[in-house]
mmCIF file of N, CA, C and O in Angstrom:
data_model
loop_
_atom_site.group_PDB
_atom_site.id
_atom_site.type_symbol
_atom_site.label_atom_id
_atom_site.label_comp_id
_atom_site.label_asym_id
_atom_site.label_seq_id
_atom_site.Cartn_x
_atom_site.Cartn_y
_atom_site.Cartn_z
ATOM 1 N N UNK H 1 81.648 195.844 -47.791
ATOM 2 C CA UNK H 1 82.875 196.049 -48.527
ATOM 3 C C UNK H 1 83.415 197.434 -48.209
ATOM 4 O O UNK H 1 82.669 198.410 -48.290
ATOM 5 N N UNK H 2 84.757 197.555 -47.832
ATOM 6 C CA UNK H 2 85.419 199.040 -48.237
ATOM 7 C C UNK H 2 86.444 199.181 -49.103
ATOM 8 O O UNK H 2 87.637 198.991 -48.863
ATOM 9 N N UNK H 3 85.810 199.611 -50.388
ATOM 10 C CA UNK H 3 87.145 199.943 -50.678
ATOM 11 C C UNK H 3 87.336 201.080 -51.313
ATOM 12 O O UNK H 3 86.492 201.450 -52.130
ATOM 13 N N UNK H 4 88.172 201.637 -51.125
ATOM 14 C CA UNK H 4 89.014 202.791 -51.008
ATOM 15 C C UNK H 4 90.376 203.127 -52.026
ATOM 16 O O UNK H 4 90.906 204.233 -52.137
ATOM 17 N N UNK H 5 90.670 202.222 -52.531
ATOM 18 C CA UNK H 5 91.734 202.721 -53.841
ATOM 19 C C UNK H 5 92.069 201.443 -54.751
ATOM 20 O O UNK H 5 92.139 200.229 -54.564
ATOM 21 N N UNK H 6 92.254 202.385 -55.909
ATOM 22 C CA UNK H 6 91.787 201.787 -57.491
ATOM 23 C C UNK H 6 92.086 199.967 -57.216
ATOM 24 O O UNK H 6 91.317 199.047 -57.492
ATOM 25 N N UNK H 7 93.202 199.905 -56.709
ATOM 26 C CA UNK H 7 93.823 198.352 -56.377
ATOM 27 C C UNK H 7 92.372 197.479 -56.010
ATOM 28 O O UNK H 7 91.652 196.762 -56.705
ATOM 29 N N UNK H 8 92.334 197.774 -55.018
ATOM 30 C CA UNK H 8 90.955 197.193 -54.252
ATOM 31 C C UNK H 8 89.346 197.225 -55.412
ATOM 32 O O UNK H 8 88.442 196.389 -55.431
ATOM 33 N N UNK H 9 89.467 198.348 -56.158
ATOM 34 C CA UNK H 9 88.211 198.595 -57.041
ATOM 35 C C UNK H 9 88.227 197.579 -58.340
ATOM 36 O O UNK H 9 87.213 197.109 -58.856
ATOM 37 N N UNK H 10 89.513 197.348 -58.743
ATOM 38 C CA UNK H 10 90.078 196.201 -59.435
ATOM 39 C C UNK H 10 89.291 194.993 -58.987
ATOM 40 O O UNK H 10 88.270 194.489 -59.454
ATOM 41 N N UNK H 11 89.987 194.692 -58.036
ATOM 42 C CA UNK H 11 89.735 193.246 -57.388
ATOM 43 C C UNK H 11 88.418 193.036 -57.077
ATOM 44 O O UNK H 11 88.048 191.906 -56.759
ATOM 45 N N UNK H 12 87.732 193.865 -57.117
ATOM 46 C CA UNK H 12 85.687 193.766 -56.932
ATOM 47 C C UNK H 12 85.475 193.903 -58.340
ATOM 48 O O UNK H 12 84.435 193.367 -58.723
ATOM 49 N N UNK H 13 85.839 194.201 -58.807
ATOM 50 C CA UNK H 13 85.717 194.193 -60.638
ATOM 51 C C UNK H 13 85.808 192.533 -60.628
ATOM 52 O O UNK H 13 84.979 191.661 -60.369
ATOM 53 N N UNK H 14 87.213 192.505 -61.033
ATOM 54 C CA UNK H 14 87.467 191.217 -61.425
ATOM 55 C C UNK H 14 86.819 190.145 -60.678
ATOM 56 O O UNK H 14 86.529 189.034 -61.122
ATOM 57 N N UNK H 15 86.633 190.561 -59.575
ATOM 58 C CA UNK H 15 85.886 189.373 -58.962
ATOM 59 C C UNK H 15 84.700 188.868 -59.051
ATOM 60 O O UNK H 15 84.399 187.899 -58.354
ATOM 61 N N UNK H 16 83.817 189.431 -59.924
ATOM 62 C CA UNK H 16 82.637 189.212 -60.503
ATOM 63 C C UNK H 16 82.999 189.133 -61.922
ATOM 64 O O UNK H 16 82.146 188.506 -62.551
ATOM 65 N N UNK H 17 83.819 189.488 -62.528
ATOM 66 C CA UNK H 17 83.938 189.057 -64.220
ATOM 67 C C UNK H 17 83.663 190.291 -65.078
ATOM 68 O O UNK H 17 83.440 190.155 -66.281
ATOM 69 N N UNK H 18 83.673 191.538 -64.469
ATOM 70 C CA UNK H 18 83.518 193.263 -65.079
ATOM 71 C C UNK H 18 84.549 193.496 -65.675
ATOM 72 O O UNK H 18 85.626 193.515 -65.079
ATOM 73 N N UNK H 19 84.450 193.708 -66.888
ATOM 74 C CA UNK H 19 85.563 194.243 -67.383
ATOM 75 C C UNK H 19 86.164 195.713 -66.841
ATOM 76 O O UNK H 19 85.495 196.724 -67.055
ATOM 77 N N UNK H 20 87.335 195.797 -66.193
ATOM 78 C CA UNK H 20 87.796 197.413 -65.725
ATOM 79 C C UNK H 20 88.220 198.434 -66.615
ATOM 80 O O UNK H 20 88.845 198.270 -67.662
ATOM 81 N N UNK H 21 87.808 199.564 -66.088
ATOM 82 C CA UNK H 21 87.390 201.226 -66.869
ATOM 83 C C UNK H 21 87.859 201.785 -65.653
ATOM 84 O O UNK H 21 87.895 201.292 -64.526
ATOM 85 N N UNK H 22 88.231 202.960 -66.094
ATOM 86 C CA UNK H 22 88.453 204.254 -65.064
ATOM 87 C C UNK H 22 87.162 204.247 -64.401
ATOM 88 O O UNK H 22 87.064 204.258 -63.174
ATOM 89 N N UNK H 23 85.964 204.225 -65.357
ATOM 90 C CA UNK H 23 84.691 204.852 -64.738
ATOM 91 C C UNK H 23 84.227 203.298 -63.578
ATOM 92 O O UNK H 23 83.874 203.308 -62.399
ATOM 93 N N UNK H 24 84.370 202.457 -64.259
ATOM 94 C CA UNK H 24 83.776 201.560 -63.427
ATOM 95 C C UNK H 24 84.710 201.445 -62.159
ATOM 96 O O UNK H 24 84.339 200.889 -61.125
ATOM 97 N N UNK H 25 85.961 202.021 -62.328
ATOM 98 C CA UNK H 25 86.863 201.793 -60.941
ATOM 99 C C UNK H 25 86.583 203.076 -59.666
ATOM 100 O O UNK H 25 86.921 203.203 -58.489
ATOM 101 N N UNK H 26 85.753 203.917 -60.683
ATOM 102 C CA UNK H 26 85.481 205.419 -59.507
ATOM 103 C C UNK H 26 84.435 204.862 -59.088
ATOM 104 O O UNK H 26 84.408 204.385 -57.953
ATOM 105 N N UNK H 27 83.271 204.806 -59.993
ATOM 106 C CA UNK H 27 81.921 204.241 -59.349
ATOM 107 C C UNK H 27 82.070 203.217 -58.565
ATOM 108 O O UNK H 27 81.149 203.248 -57.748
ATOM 109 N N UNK H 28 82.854 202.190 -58.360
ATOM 110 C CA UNK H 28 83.090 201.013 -56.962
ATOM 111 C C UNK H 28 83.507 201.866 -55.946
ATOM 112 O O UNK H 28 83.034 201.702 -54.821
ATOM 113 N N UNK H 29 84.303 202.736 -56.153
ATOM 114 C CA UNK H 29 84.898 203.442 -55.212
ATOM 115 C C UNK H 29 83.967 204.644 -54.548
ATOM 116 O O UNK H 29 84.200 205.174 -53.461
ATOM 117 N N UNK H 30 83.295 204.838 -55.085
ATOM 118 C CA UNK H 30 81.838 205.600 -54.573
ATOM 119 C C UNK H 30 81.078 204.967 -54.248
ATOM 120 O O UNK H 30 80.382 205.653 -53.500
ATOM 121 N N UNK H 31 80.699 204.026 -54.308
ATOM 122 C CA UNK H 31 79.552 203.222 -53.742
ATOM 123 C C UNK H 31 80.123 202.212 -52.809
ATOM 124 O O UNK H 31 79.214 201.736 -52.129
ATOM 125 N N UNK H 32 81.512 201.609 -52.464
ATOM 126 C CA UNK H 32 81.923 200.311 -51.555
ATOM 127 C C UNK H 32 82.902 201.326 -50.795
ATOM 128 O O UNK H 32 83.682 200.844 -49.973
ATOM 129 N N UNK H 33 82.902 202.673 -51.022
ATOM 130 C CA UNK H 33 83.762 203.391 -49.514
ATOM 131 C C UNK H 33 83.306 202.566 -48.176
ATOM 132 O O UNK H 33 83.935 201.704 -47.562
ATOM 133 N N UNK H 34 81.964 203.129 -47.917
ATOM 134 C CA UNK H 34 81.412 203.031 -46.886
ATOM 135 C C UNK H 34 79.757 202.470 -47.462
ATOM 136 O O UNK H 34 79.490 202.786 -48.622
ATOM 137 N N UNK H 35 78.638 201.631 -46.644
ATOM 138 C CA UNK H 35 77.391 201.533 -47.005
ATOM 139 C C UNK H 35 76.820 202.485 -47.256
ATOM 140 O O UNK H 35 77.143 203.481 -46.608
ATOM 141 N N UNK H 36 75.893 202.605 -48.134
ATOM 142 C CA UNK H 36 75.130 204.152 -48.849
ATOM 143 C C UNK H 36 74.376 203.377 -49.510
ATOM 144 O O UNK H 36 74.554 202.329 -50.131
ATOM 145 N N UNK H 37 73.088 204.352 -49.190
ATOM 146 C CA UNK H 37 71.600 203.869 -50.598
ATOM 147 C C UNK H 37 71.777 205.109 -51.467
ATOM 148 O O UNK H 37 71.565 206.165 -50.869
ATOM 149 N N UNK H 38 72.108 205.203 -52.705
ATOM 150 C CA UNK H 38 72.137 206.117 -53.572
ATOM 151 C C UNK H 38 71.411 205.680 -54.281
ATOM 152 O O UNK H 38 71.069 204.498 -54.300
ATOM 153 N N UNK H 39 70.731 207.238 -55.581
ATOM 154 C CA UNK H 39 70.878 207.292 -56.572
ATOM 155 C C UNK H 39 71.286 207.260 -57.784
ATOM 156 O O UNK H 39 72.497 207.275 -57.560
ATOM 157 N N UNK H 40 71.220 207.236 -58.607
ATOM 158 C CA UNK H 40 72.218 206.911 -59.706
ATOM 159 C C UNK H 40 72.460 208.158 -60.344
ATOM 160 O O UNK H 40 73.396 208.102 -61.142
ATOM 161 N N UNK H 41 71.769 209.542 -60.216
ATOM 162 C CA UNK H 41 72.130 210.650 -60.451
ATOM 163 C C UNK H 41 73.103 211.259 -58.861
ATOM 164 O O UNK H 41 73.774 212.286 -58.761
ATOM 165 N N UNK H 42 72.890 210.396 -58.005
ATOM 166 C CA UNK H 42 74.176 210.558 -56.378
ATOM 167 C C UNK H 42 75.240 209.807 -56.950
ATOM 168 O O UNK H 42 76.412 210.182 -56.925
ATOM 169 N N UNK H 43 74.875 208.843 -57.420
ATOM 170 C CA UNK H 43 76.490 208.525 -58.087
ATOM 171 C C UNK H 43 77.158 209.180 -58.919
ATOM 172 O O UNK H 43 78.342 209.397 -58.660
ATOM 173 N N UNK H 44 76.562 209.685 -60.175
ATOM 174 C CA UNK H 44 77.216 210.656 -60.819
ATOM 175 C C UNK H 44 77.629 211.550 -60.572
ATOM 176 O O UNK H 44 78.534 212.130 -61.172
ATOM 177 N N UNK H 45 77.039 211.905 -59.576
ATOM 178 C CA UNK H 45 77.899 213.623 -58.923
ATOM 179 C C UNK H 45 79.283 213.382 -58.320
ATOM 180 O O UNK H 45 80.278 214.107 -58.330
ATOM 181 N N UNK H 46 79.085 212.176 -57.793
ATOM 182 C CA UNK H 46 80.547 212.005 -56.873
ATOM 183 C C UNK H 46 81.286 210.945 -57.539
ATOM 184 O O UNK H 46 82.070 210.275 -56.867
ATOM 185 N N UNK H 47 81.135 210.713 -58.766
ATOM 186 C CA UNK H 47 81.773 209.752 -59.420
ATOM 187 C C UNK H 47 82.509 211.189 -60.046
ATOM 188 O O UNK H 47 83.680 211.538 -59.898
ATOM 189 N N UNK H 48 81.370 211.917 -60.821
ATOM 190 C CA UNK H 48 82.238 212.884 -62.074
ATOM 191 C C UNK H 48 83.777 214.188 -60.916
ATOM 192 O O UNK H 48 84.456 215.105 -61.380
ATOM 193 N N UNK H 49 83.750 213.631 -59.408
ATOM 194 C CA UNK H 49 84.555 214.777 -58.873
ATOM 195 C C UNK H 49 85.737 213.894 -59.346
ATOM 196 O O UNK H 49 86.796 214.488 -59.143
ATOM 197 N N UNK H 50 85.867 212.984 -59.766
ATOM 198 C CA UNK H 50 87.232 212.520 -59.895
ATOM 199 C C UNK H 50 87.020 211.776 -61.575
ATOM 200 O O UNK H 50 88.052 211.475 -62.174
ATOM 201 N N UNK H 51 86.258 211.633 -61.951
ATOM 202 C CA UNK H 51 86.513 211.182 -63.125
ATOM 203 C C UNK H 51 85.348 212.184 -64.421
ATOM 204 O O UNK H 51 84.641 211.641 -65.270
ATOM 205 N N UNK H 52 85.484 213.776 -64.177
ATOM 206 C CA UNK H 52 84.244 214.350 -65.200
ATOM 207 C C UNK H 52 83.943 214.009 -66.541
ATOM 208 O O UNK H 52 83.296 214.765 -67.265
ATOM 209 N N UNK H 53 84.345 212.994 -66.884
ATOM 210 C CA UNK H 53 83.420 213.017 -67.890
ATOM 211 C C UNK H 53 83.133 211.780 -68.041
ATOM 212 O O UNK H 53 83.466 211.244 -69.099
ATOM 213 N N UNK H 54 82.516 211.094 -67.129
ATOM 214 C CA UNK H 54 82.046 210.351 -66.992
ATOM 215 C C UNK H 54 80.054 210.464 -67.417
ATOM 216 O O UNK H 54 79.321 211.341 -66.962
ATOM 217 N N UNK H 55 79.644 209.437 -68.274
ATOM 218 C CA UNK H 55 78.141 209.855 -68.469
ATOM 219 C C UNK H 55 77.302 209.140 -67.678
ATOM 220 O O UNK H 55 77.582 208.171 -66.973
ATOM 221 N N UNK H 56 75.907 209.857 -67.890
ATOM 222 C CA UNK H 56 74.792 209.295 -67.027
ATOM 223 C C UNK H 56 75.176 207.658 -67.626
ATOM 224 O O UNK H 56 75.781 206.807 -66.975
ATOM 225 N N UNK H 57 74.678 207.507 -68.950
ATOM 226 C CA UNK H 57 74.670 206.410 -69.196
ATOM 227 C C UNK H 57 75.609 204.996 -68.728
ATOM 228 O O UNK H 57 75.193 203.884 -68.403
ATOM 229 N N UNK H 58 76.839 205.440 -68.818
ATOM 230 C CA UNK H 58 77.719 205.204 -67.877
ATOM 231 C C UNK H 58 77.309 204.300 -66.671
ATOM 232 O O UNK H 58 77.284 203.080 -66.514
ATOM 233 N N UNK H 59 77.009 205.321 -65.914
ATOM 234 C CA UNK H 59 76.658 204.921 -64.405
ATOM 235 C C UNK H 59 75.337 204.104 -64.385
ATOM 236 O O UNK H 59 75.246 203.207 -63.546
ATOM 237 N N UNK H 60 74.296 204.338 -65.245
ATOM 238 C CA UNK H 60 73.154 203.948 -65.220
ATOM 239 C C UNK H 60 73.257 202.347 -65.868
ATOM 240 O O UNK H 60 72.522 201.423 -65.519
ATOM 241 N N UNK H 61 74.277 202.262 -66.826
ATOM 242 C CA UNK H 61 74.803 200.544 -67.283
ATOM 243 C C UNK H 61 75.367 199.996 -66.685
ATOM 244 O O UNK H 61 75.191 198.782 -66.789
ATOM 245 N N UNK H 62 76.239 200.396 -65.836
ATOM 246 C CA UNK H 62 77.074 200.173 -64.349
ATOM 247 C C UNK H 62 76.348 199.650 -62.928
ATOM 248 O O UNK H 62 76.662 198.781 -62.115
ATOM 249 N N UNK H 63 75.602 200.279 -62.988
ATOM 250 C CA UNK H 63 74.820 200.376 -61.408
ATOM 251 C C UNK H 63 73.718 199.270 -62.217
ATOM 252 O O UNK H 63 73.321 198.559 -61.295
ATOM 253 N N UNK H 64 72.995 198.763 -63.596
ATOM 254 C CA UNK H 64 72.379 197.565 -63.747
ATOM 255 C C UNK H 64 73.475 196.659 -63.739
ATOM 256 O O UNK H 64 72.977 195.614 -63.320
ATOM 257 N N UNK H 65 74.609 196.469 -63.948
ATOM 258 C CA UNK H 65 75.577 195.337 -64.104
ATOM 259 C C UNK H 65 75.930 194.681 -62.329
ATOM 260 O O UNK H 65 76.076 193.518 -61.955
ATOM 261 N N UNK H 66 75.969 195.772 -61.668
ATOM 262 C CA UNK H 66 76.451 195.835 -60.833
ATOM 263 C C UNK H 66 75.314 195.014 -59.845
ATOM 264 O O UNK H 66 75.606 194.144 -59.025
ATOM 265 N N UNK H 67 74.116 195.463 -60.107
ATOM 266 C CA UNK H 67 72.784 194.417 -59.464
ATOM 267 C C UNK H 67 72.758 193.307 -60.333
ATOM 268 O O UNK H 67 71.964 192.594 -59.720
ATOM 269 N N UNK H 68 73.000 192.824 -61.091
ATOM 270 C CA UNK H 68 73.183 191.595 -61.795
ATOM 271 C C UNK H 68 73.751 190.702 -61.282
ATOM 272 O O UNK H 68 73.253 189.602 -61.038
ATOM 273 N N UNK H 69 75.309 191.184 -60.956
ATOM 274 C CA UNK H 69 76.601 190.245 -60.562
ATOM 275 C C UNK H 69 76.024 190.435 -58.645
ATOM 276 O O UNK H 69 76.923 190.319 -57.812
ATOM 277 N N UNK H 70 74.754 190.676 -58.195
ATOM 278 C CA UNK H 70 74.743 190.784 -56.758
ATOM 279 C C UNK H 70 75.684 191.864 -56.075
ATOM 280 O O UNK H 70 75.521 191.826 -54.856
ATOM 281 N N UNK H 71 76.619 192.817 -56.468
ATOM 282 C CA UNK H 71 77.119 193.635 -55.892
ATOM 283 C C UNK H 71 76.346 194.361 -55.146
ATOM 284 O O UNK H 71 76.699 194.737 -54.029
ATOM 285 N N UNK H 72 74.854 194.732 -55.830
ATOM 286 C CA UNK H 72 74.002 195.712 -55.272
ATOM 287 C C UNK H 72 72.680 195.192 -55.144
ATOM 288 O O UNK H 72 72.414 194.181 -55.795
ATOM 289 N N UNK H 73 71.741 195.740 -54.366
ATOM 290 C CA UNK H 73 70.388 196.026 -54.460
ATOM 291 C C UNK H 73 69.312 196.852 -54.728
ATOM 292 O O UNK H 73 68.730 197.492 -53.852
ATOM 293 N N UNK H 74 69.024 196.866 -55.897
ATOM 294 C CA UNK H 74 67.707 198.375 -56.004
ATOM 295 C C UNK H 74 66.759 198.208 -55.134
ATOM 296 O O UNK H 74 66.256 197.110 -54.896
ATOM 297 N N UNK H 75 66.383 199.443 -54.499
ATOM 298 C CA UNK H 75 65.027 199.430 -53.908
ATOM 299 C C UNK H 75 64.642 200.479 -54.546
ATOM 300 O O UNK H 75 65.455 201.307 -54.957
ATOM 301 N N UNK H 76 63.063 200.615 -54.756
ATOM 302 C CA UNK H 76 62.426 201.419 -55.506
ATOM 303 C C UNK H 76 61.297 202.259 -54.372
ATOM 304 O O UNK H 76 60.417 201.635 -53.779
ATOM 305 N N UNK H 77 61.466 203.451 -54.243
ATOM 306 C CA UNK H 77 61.108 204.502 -53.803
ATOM 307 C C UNK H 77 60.484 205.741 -54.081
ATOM 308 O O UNK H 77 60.898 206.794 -54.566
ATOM 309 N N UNK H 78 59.294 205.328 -53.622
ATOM 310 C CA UNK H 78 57.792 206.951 -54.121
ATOM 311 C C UNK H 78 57.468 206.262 -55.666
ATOM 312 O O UNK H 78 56.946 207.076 -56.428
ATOM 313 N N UNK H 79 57.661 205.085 -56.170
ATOM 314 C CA UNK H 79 57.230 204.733 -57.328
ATOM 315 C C UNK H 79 57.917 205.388 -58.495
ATOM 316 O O UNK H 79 57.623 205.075 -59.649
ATOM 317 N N UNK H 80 58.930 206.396 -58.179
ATOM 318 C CA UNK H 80 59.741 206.824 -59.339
ATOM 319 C C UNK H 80 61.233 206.637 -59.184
ATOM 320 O O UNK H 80 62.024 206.666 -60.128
ATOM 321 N N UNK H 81 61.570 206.432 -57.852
ATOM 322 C CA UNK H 81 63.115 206.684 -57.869
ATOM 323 C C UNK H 81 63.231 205.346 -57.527
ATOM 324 O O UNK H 81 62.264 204.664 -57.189
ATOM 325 N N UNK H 82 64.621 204.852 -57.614
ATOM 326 C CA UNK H 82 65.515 204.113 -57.233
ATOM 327 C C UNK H 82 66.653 204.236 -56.482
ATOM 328 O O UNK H 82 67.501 205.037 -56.877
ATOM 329 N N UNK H 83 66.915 203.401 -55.145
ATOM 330 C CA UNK H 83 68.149 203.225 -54.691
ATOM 331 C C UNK H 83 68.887 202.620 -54.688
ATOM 332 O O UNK H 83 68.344 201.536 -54.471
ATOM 333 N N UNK H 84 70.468 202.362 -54.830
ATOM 334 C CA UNK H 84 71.427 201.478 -55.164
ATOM 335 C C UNK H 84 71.751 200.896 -53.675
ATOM 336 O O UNK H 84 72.190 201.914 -53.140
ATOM 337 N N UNK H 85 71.781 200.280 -53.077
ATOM 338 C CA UNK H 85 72.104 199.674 -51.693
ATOM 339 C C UNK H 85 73.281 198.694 -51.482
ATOM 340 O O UNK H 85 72.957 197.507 -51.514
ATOM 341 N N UNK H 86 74.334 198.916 -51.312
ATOM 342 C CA UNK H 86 75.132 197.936 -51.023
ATOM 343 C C UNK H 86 75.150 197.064 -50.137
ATOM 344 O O UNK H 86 75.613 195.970 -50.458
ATOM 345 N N UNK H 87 74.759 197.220 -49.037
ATOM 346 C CA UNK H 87 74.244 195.615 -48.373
ATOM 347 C C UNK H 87 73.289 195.070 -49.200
ATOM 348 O O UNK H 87 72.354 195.783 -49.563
ATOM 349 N N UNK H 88 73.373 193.859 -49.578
ATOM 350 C CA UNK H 88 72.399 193.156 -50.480
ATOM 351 C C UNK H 88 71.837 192.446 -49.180
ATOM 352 O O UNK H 88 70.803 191.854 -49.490
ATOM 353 N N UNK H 89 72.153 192.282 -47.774
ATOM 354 C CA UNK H 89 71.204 191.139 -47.285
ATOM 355 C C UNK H 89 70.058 191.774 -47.091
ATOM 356 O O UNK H 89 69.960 192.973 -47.350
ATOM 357 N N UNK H 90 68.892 190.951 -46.541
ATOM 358 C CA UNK H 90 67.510 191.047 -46.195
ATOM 359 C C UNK H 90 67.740 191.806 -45.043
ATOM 360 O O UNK H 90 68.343 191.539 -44.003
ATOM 361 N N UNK H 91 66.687 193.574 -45.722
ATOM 362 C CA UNK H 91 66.490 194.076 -44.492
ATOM 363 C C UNK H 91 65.406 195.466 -44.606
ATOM 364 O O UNK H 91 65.349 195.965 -45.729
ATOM 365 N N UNK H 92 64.728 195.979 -43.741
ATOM 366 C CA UNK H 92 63.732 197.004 -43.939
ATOM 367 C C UNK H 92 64.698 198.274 -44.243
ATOM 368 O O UNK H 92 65.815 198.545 -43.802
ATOM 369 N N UNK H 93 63.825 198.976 -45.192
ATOM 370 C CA UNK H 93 64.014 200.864 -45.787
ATOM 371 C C UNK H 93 62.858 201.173 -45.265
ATOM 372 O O UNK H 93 61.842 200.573 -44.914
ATOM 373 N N UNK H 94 63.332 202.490 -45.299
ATOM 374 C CA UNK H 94 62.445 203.521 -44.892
ATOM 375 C C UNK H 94 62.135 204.573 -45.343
ATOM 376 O O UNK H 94 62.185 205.533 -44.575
ATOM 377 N N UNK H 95 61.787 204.749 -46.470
ATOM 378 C CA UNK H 95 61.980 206.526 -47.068
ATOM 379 C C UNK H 95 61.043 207.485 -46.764
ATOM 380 O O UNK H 95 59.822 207.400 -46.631
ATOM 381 N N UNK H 96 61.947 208.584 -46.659
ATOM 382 C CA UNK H 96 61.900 209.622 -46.287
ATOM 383 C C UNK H 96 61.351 210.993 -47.031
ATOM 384 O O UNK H 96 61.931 212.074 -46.927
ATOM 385 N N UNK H 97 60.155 210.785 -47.790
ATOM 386 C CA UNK H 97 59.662 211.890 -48.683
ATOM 387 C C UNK H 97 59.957 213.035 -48.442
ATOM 388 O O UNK H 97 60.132 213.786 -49.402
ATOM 389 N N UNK H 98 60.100 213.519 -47.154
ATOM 390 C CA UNK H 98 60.697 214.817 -47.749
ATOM 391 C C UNK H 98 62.077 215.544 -47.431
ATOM 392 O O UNK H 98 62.411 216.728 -47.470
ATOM 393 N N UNK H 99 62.667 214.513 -47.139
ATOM 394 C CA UNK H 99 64.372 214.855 -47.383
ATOM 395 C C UNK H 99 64.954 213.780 -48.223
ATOM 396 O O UNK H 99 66.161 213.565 -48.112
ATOM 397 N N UNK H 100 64.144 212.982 -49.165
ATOM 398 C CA UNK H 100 64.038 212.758 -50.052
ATOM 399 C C UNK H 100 65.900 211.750 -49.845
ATOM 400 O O UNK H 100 67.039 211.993 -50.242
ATOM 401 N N UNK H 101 65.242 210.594 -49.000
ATOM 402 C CA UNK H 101 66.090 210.116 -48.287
ATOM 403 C C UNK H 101 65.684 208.518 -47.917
ATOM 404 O O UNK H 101 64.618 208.363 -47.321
ATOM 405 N N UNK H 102 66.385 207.474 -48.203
ATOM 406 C CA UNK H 102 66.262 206.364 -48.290
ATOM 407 C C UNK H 102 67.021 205.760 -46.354
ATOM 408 O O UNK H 102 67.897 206.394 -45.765
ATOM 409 N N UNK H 103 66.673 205.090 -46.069
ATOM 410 C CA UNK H 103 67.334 204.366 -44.067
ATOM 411 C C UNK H 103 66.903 203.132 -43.883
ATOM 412 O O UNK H 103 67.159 202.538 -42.835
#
């Protein structure tokens, strides 16, 4: 997926049945720019440059909704972290302990 402005962040909303928010329209837009394995504290940083006051909680109810409706995939990494993955198909990670980095 790319998308790139609110129009488009809409239409991935609605297209799974999400009700739309400012916050939920930045966070699509941070995570379906381009493919990225994030965090959910990486989402918040670059969610809050355009929408600050946006909360952890927020993103953290978002990014489970969002693996629900199949938008995303968690992979779980070093046994404590999590990554948000937008390609959902079948495929190998690789993490990276000490640049603390998901591939």
């Amino acid at each position: 997926m790319n998308i790139h402005t609110p129009a488009e962040a809409i239409a991935c909303l609605r297209s799974v049945g999400l009700p739309v928010t400012q916050q939920r329209i930045e966070i699509t837009r941070v995570l379906f720019a381009q493919p990225v394995h994030l965090t959910a504290e990486q989402v918040l940083e670059r969610v809050r440059v355009r929408a600050p006051d946006t909360s952890r909680a927020t993103v953290y109810n978002t990014l489970n909704q969002f693996t629900e409706a199949g938008l995303l995939r968690r992979v779980a990494a070093d046994g404590i972290k999590s990554f948000f993955d937008t390609d959902t198909s079948v495929h190998p990670h690789f993490y990276l302990e000490g640049e603390d980095l998901l591939i």
